[in-house]
Amino acid sequence: LIRLRARLARSQNSLGKGLLTLLSREHLDEETWEEIEETLLIADVGVAPTQELVERLRERVRVLGTRTPEELRALLKEELVHLLGTDFDRAVKTESGLDTPAVVMVVGVNGTGKTTTTGKLARVLIADGRSVVLGAADTFRAAAADQLQTWGERVGARTVRGPEGGDPASIAFDAVKEGIAEGADVVLIDTAGRLHTKTGLMDELGKVKRVVEKHGPLDEVLLVLDATTGQNGLVQARVFAEVVDITGIVLTKLDGTAKGGIVIAVQRELGVPVKLVGLGEGADDLAPFEPEAFVTALIG
Ligand code: GDP
């Protein structure tokens, strides 16, 4: 938690402290509630969730009557956790339930941290005693396959790759085949995130998906979003959700933003849980997303 708090310091400073300071005012008048709303909006919580939160909070404060800062902090914490949803299944599905490997496809726009996330996830799985095969199906960005292979060598996973500019779907196919041949537990497939046209993306991801499914079910499609891109990330999320069935969100670079509220907005937008968060560039900087811990890091 101490580490999480340090990594979320920017959001804690503006969002967390901002809310607590406003709530500790002697009179919670209309203006103060508006400022609370503003603080939430600035942190990218999103319009509907912000209104919902403020309404619920106001009502509870009203019912409570007199209040101490501790009580208010507790209320705020409860309401933020409630907003994040406690009944989502946030585990990344890494067991296929069959005697073949679980297949996880990682999608998102280039630069969001897809390859890094794939590498970090492999590391977590291997540390947990699982065997992993990586599929370097991002053949668009020249260095992506090298980068993934470097991760693979570092963490102990074989990387299946093809020629530069090669067919992503055929690499994905080969990666799953290799995973089956090796008796691997999980195959992680890094894809390219060209967003120049939606049909191009749709064709490419759709093909990767279909080809992978020739071997068996696709267990998880993780959408990687860069938390520092704010509303832009939401636009990307929408486009990807139209193209493939996203089963989980990975929000990267939360360490680099004061707008941690995007976690709430993006979940709301897609109706899909944030499963993992990226908290830095290092190999250990990928964490499961836990609403309680997240909110505690923000407001103590
Ligand atoms: P891709 O094009 O989507 O595969 O993106 P990369 O995996 O190459 O990542 C782009 C940059 O973002 C790299 O410099 C990564 O080190 C960095 N990055 C990825 N995840 C995080 C994160 O959680 N926090 C920070 N600060 N940087 C990250």
Tab-separated table of C-alpha atoms and ligand atoms in Angstrom:
chain	number	residue	atom	x	y	z
A	1	LEU	CA	0.000	0.000	0.000
A	2	ILE	CA	2.887	2.348	0.767
A	3	ARG	CA	4.225	1.713	-2.718
A	4	LEU	CA	0.820	2.173	-4.298
A	5	ARG	CA	0.428	5.425	-2.439
A	6	ALA	CA	3.804	6.652	-3.674
A	7	ARG	CA	2.941	5.768	-7.265
A	8	LEU	CA	-0.430	7.434	-7.064
A	9	ALA	CA	1.001	10.526	-5.395
A	10	ARG	CA	-0.049	12.841	-8.197
A	11	SER	CA	-3.680	11.776	-8.071
A	12	GLN	CA	-3.580	11.686	-4.301
A	13	ASN	CA	-2.323	15.259	-4.182
A	14	SER	CA	-4.943	16.759	-6.407
A	15	LEU	CA	-7.945	14.457	-6.267
A	16	GLY	CA	-7.629	12.876	-2.832
A	17	LYS	CA	-6.400	15.873	-0.884
A	18	GLY	CA	-8.642	18.207	-2.856
A	19	LEU	CA	-11.770	16.278	-1.905
A	20	LEU	CA	-10.794	15.900	1.724
A	21	THR	CA	-9.998	19.596	2.061
A	22	LEU	CA	-13.334	20.597	0.581
A	23	LEU	CA	-15.246	18.123	2.730
A	24	SER	CA	-13.593	19.420	5.876
A	25	ARG	CA	-15.040	22.899	5.423
A	26	GLU	CA	-17.294	23.922	8.236
A	27	HIS	CA	-20.220	24.609	5.961
A	28	LEU	CA	-20.877	22.262	3.102
A	29	ASP	CA	-22.787	24.799	1.089
A	30	GLU	CA	-23.858	24.717	-2.553
A	31	GLU	CA	-20.615	26.296	-3.657
A	32	THR	CA	-18.546	23.685	-1.879
A	33	TRP	CA	-20.480	20.853	-3.503
A	34	GLU	CA	-19.875	22.487	-6.840
A	35	GLU	CA	-16.179	22.619	-6.106
A	36	ILE	CA	-16.260	18.962	-5.140
A	37	GLU	CA	-17.921	18.225	-8.452
A	38	GLU	CA	-15.300	20.220	-10.269
A	39	THR	CA	-12.476	18.402	-8.522
A	40	LEU	CA	-13.939	15.079	-9.617
A	41	LEU	CA	-14.423	16.266	-13.182
A	42	ILE	CA	-10.878	17.613	-13.398
A	43	ALA	CA	-9.638	14.208	-12.290
A	44	ASP	CA	-11.505	12.648	-15.243
A	45	VAL	CA	-14.072	10.772	-13.164
A	46	GLY	CA	-16.625	11.588	-15.865
A	47	VAL	CA	-19.890	13.506	-15.754
A	48	ALA	CA	-22.419	10.809	-14.861
A	49	PRO	CA	-20.303	9.095	-12.183
A	50	THR	CA	-19.442	12.500	-10.684
A	51	GLN	CA	-23.086	13.466	-10.381
A	52	GLU	CA	-23.940	10.110	-8.917
A	53	LEU	CA	-21.173	10.334	-6.354
A	54	VAL	CA	-22.017	13.877	-5.291
A	55	GLU	CA	-25.703	13.060	-4.980
A	56	ARG	CA	-25.094	10.021	-2.825
A	57	LEU	CA	-22.542	11.803	-0.716
A	58	ARG	CA	-24.766	14.817	-0.167
A	59	GLU	CA	-27.629	12.621	0.871
A	60	ARG	CA	-25.513	10.662	3.311
A	61	VAL	CA	-23.997	13.807	4.776
A	62	ARG	CA	-27.490	15.220	5.189
A	63	VAL	CA	-28.728	12.089	6.976
A	64	LEU	CA	-25.648	11.997	9.155
A	65	GLY	CA	-26.149	15.567	10.392
A	66	THR	CA	-23.129	16.522	12.455
A	67	ARG	CA	-19.959	15.032	11.160
A	68	THR	CA	-16.284	14.726	11.891
A	69	PRO	CA	-13.527	14.726	9.260
A	70	GLU	CA	-13.023	11.010	9.970
A	71	GLU	CA	-16.671	10.273	9.279
A	72	LEU	CA	-16.533	12.221	6.053
A	73	ARG	CA	-13.404	10.462	4.940
A	74	ALA	CA	-15.064	7.122	5.630
A	75	LEU	CA	-18.170	8.130	3.683
A	76	LEU	CA	-16.134	9.346	0.751
A	77	LYS	CA	-14.141	6.158	0.765
A	78	GLU	CA	-17.237	3.996	0.791
A	79	GLU	CA	-18.827	5.931	-2.012
A	80	LEU	CA	-15.711	5.856	-4.186
A	81	VAL	CA	-15.361	2.108	-3.690
A	82	HIS	CA	-19.051	1.710	-4.482
A	83	LEU	CA	-18.562	3.700	-7.673
A	84	LEU	CA	-15.687	1.471	-8.714
A	85	GLY	CA	-17.892	-1.570	-8.311
A	86	THR	CA	-17.162	-4.332	-5.861
A	87	ASP	CA	-18.783	-7.191	-7.718
A	88	PHE	CA	-16.661	-7.280	-10.867
A	89	ASP	CA	-14.497	-10.320	-11.455
A	90	ARG	CA	-11.104	-8.682	-11.851
A	91	ALA	CA	-8.959	-11.778	-12.203
A	92	VAL	CA	-7.224	-12.121	-15.561
A	93	LYS	CA	-8.380	-15.448	-16.943
A	94	THR	CA	-5.227	-17.472	-17.265
A	95	GLU	CA	-6.716	-20.928	-17.042
A	96	SER	CA	-8.501	-22.288	-20.057
A	97	GLY	CA	-10.197	-25.111	-18.195
A	98	LEU	CA	-9.071	-27.367	-21.054
A	99	ASP	CA	-5.808	-29.153	-21.598
A	100	THR	CA	-4.680	-26.363	-23.895
A	101	PRO	CA	-3.163	-23.046	-22.819
A	102	ALA	CA	-5.290	-20.050	-21.916
A	103	VAL	CA	-4.993	-17.432	-24.638
A	104	VAL	CA	-4.850	-13.763	-23.748
A	105	MET	CA	-4.848	-11.135	-26.465
A	106	VAL	CA	-3.506	-7.686	-25.602
A	107	VAL	CA	-4.898	-4.816	-27.676
A	108	GLY	CA	-4.620	-1.051	-27.627
A	109	VAL	CA	-3.153	1.925	-29.440
A	110	ASN	CA	0.605	1.985	-29.947
A	111	GLY	CA	2.437	3.793	-27.214
A	112	THR	CA	-0.096	2.998	-24.519
A	113	GLY	CA	2.208	0.373	-23.013
A	114	LYS	CA	0.942	-2.804	-24.638
A	115	THR	CA	4.256	-4.538	-25.108
A	116	THR	CA	5.490	-3.520	-21.673
A	117	THR	CA	2.264	-4.769	-20.106
A	118	THR	CA	2.525	-8.082	-21.957
A	119	GLY	CA	6.070	-8.499	-20.641
A	120	LYS	CA	5.135	-7.566	-17.088
A	121	LEU	CA	2.151	-9.899	-17.135
A	122	ALA	CA	4.374	-12.749	-18.322
A	123	ARG	CA	6.656	-12.021	-15.417
A	124	VAL	CA	3.827	-12.132	-12.891
A	125	LEU	CA	2.553	-15.429	-14.314
A	126	ILE	CA	5.980	-17.042	-14.392
A	127	ALA	CA	6.680	-15.908	-10.836
A	128	ASP	CA	3.458	-17.716	-10.014
A	129	GLY	CA	4.820	-20.932	-11.501
A	130	ARG	CA	2.986	-20.803	-14.829
A	131	SER	CA	4.687	-21.340	-18.171
A	132	VAL	CA	4.147	-18.683	-20.814
A	133	VAL	CA	4.599	-18.315	-24.575
A	134	LEU	CA	4.616	-14.829	-26.063
A	135	GLY	CA	3.276	-14.017	-29.517
A	136	ALA	CA	4.795	-10.926	-31.126
A	137	ALA	CA	1.911	-10.067	-33.407
A	138	ASP	CA	2.679	-6.354	-33.400
A	139	THR	CA	4.448	-6.402	-36.739
A	140	PHE	CA	3.641	-2.782	-37.430
A	141	ARG	CA	5.995	-1.121	-34.989
A	142	ALA	CA	9.487	-2.134	-36.060
A	143	ALA	CA	10.998	-2.641	-32.609
A	144	ALA	CA	7.984	-4.228	-30.944
A	145	ALA	CA	8.987	-7.846	-31.567
A	146	ASP	CA	12.534	-7.208	-30.346
A	147	GLN	CA	11.177	-5.478	-27.289
A	148	LEU	CA	8.845	-8.366	-26.509
A	149	GLN	CA	11.566	-10.927	-27.091
A	150	THR	CA	13.832	-9.051	-24.683
A	151	TRP	CA	11.069	-9.250	-22.086
A	152	GLY	CA	10.682	-12.946	-22.865
A	153	GLU	CA	14.362	-13.618	-22.324
A	154	ARG	CA	14.311	-11.633	-19.124
A	155	VAL	CA	11.361	-13.448	-17.601
A	156	GLY	CA	11.819	-16.890	-19.159
A	157	ALA	CA	9.187	-17.134	-21.881
A	158	ARG	CA	9.658	-18.197	-25.466
A	159	THR	CA	8.705	-15.549	-28.012
A	160	VAL	CA	7.140	-16.528	-31.315
A	161	ARG	CA	7.734	-13.894	-33.941
A	162	GLY	CA	7.611	-13.460	-37.683
A	163	PRO	CA	9.184	-11.206	-40.274
A	164	GLU	CA	8.818	-7.449	-39.897
A	165	GLY	CA	5.576	-6.371	-41.525
A	166	GLY	CA	4.451	-10.006	-41.497
A	167	ASP	CA	0.908	-11.180	-40.974
A	168	PRO	CA	-0.120	-10.682	-37.323
A	169	ALA	CA	-2.755	-13.399	-37.529
A	170	SER	CA	-0.308	-16.006	-38.719
A	171	ILE	CA	2.077	-15.138	-35.884
A	172	ALA	CA	-0.758	-15.374	-33.386
A	173	PHE	CA	-1.688	-18.746	-34.847
A	174	ASP	CA	1.892	-19.973	-34.569
A	175	ALA	CA	2.185	-18.687	-31.001
A	176	VAL	CA	-0.842	-20.666	-29.877
A	177	LYS	CA	0.419	-23.704	-31.764
A	178	GLU	CA	3.748	-23.368	-29.996
A	179	GLY	CA	1.983	-22.970	-26.660
A	180	ILE	CA	0.065	-26.179	-27.257
A	181	ALA	CA	3.195	-28.037	-28.400
A	182	GLU	CA	5.122	-26.903	-25.323
A	183	GLY	CA	2.245	-27.631	-23.003
A	184	ALA	CA	2.381	-24.001	-21.854
A	185	ASP	CA	-0.182	-22.676	-19.395
A	186	VAL	CA	-0.728	-19.297	-21.024
A	187	VAL	CA	-0.145	-17.688	-24.419
A	188	LEU	CA	0.026	-13.898	-24.399
A	189	ILE	CA	-0.405	-12.197	-27.758
A	190	ASP	CA	0.794	-8.640	-28.271
A	191	THR	CA	-1.016	-6.987	-31.189
A	192	ALA	CA	-0.554	-3.824	-33.221
A	193	GLY	CA	-2.762	-0.861	-32.474
A	194	ARG	CA	-3.015	1.104	-35.645
A	195	LEU	CA	-5.970	3.363	-35.327
A	196	HIS	CA	-5.772	5.026	-38.717
A	197	THR	CA	-9.020	3.455	-39.819
A	198	LYS	CA	-11.548	1.528	-37.864
A	199	THR	CA	-12.102	-0.997	-40.627
A	200	GLY	CA	-8.348	-1.626	-40.853
A	201	LEU	CA	-8.195	-2.282	-37.147
A	202	MET	CA	-11.317	-4.346	-37.260
A	203	ASP	CA	-9.981	-6.468	-40.098
A	204	GLU	CA	-6.699	-7.037	-38.340
A	205	LEU	CA	-7.917	-7.781	-34.825
A	206	GLY	CA	-10.859	-9.741	-36.122
A	207	LYS	CA	-8.536	-11.910	-38.141
A	208	VAL	CA	-6.164	-12.476	-35.233
A	209	LYS	CA	-9.116	-13.486	-33.100
A	210	ARG	CA	-10.587	-15.863	-35.683
A	211	VAL	CA	-7.262	-17.499	-36.333
A	212	VAL	CA	-6.542	-17.977	-32.635
A	213	GLU	CA	-9.987	-19.493	-32.200
A	214	LYS	CA	-9.122	-22.204	-34.686
A	215	HIS	CA	-7.098	-23.664	-31.817
A	216	GLY	CA	-9.725	-23.062	-29.166
A	217	PRO	CA	-11.428	-20.278	-27.245
A	218	LEU	CA	-9.880	-16.899	-26.681
A	219	ASP	CA	-9.940	-16.523	-22.916
A	220	GLU	CA	-9.246	-12.882	-22.404
A	221	VAL	CA	-8.974	-9.693	-24.452
A	222	LEU	CA	-7.209	-6.994	-22.463
A	223	LEU	CA	-7.485	-3.415	-23.660
A	224	VAL	CA	-4.478	-1.309	-22.669
A	225	LEU	CA	-5.196	2.381	-22.135
A	226	ASP	CA	-2.792	5.138	-21.187
A	227	ALA	CA	-4.234	6.938	-18.153
A	228	THR	CA	-2.425	10.152	-19.053
A	229	THR	CA	-4.425	10.562	-22.264
A	230	GLY	CA	-7.672	11.263	-20.415
A	231	GLN	CA	-10.718	11.676	-22.621
A	232	ASN	CA	-8.731	10.547	-25.623
A	233	GLY	CA	-8.344	7.189	-23.945
A	234	LEU	CA	-12.107	6.952	-23.693
A	235	VAL	CA	-12.464	7.569	-27.404
A	236	GLN	CA	-9.958	4.797	-28.079
A	237	ALA	CA	-11.773	2.509	-25.685
A	238	ARG	CA	-15.013	3.011	-27.564
A	239	VAL	CA	-13.428	2.202	-30.921
A	240	PHE	CA	-11.788	-0.980	-29.656
A	241	ALA	CA	-14.946	-2.100	-27.918
A	242	GLU	CA	-16.763	-1.884	-31.241
A	243	VAL	CA	-14.117	-4.017	-32.877
A	244	VAL	CA	-13.548	-6.800	-30.323
A	245	ASP	CA	-15.179	-8.038	-27.140
A	246	ILE	CA	-13.002	-6.534	-24.455
A	247	THR	CA	-12.973	-8.623	-21.268
A	248	GLY	CA	-10.701	-6.459	-19.156
A	249	ILE	CA	-8.955	-3.108	-19.057
A	250	VAL	CA	-5.347	-2.389	-18.195
A	251	LEU	CA	-4.790	1.227	-17.253
A	252	THR	CA	-1.135	2.134	-17.625
A	253	LYS	CA	0.923	5.122	-16.481
A	254	LEU	CA	-1.270	5.862	-13.487
A	255	ASP	CA	1.978	6.963	-11.870
A	256	GLY	CA	2.243	9.788	-14.374
A	257	THR	CA	-1.133	11.403	-13.960
A	258	ALA	CA	-3.148	13.418	-11.467
A	259	LYS	CA	-6.287	12.234	-13.235
A	260	GLY	CA	-6.694	8.858	-11.601
A	261	GLY	CA	-10.464	9.263	-11.833
A	262	ILE	CA	-10.205	7.902	-15.360
A	263	VAL	CA	-10.413	4.429	-13.791
A	264	ILE	CA	-14.028	5.147	-12.931
A	265	ALA	CA	-14.855	6.762	-16.267
A	266	VAL	CA	-13.451	4.014	-18.425
A	267	GLN	CA	-15.122	1.213	-16.519
A	268	ARG	CA	-18.384	3.045	-16.786
A	269	GLU	CA	-17.867	3.636	-20.489
A	270	LEU	CA	-17.199	0.000	-21.353
A	271	GLY	CA	-18.983	-1.834	-18.571
A	272	VAL	CA	-15.830	-3.910	-18.293
A	273	PRO	CA	-13.634	-4.032	-15.189
A	274	VAL	CA	-10.177	-2.539	-14.856
A	275	LYS	CA	-8.190	-5.662	-14.050
A	276	LEU	CA	-4.625	-4.404	-13.941
A	277	VAL	CA	-2.890	-1.081	-13.491
A	278	GLY	CA	0.535	0.046	-14.660
A	279	LEU	CA	2.343	2.037	-12.001
A	280	GLY	CA	5.728	2.583	-13.604
A	281	GLU	CA	8.165	1.387	-16.232
A	282	GLY	CA	9.810	-1.288	-14.114
A	283	ALA	CA	9.216	-5.019	-14.365
A	284	ASP	CA	7.348	-5.102	-11.049
A	285	ASP	CA	5.126	-2.161	-11.810
A	286	LEU	CA	2.010	-4.022	-12.867
A	287	ALA	CA	-0.561	-4.582	-10.141
A	288	PRO	CA	-3.995	-6.142	-9.904
A	289	PHE	CA	-6.579	-3.424	-9.545
A	290	GLU	CA	-8.217	-3.433	-6.139
A	291	PRO	CA	-10.791	-0.680	-5.514
A	292	GLU	CA	-10.273	-0.625	-1.722
A	293	ALA	CA	-6.524	-0.293	-1.965
A	294	PHE	CA	-6.805	2.241	-4.762
A	295	VAL	CA	-9.189	4.462	-2.828
A	296	THR	CA	-7.162	4.081	0.362
A	297	ALA	CA	-4.071	5.207	-1.533
A	298	LEU	CA	-5.952	8.243	-2.764
A	299	ILE	CA	-7.588	9.429	0.433
A	300	GLY	CA	-5.952	7.458	3.227
B	1	GDP	P1	3.152	-0.138	-27.017
B	1	GDP	O1	3.506	0.628	-28.263
B	1	GDP	O2	1.727	0.023	-26.668
B	1	GDP	O3	3.583	-1.543	-27.053
B	1	GDP	O4	3.924	0.628	-25.836
B	1	GDP	P2	5.231	0.227	-25.007
B	1	GDP	O5	4.990	-1.012	-24.231
B	1	GDP	O6	6.401	0.255	-25.895
B	1	GDP	O7	5.283	1.420	-23.958
B	1	GDP	C1	5.453	2.772	-24.336
B	1	GDP	C2	6.194	3.516	-23.226
B	1	GDP	O8	5.385	3.603	-22.078
B	1	GDP	C3	7.480	2.827	-22.781
B	1	GDP	O9	8.470	3.801	-22.595
B	1	GDP	C4	7.087	2.181	-21.463
B	1	GDP	O10	8.185	2.032	-20.593
B	1	GDP	C5	6.105	3.173	-20.931
B	1	GDP	N1	5.164	2.593	-19.949
B	1	GDP	C6	4.381	1.491	-20.094
B	1	GDP	N2	3.622	1.273	-19.001
B	1	GDP	C7	3.930	2.269	-18.123
B	1	GDP	C8	3.463	2.620	-16.795
B	1	GDP	O11	2.601	1.982	-16.181
B	1	GDP	N3	4.016	3.742	-16.237
B	1	GDP	C9	4.950	4.504	-16.883
B	1	GDP	N4	5.412	5.588	-16.263
B	1	GDP	N5	5.393	4.198	-18.106
B	1	GDP	C10	4.902	3.101	-18.727
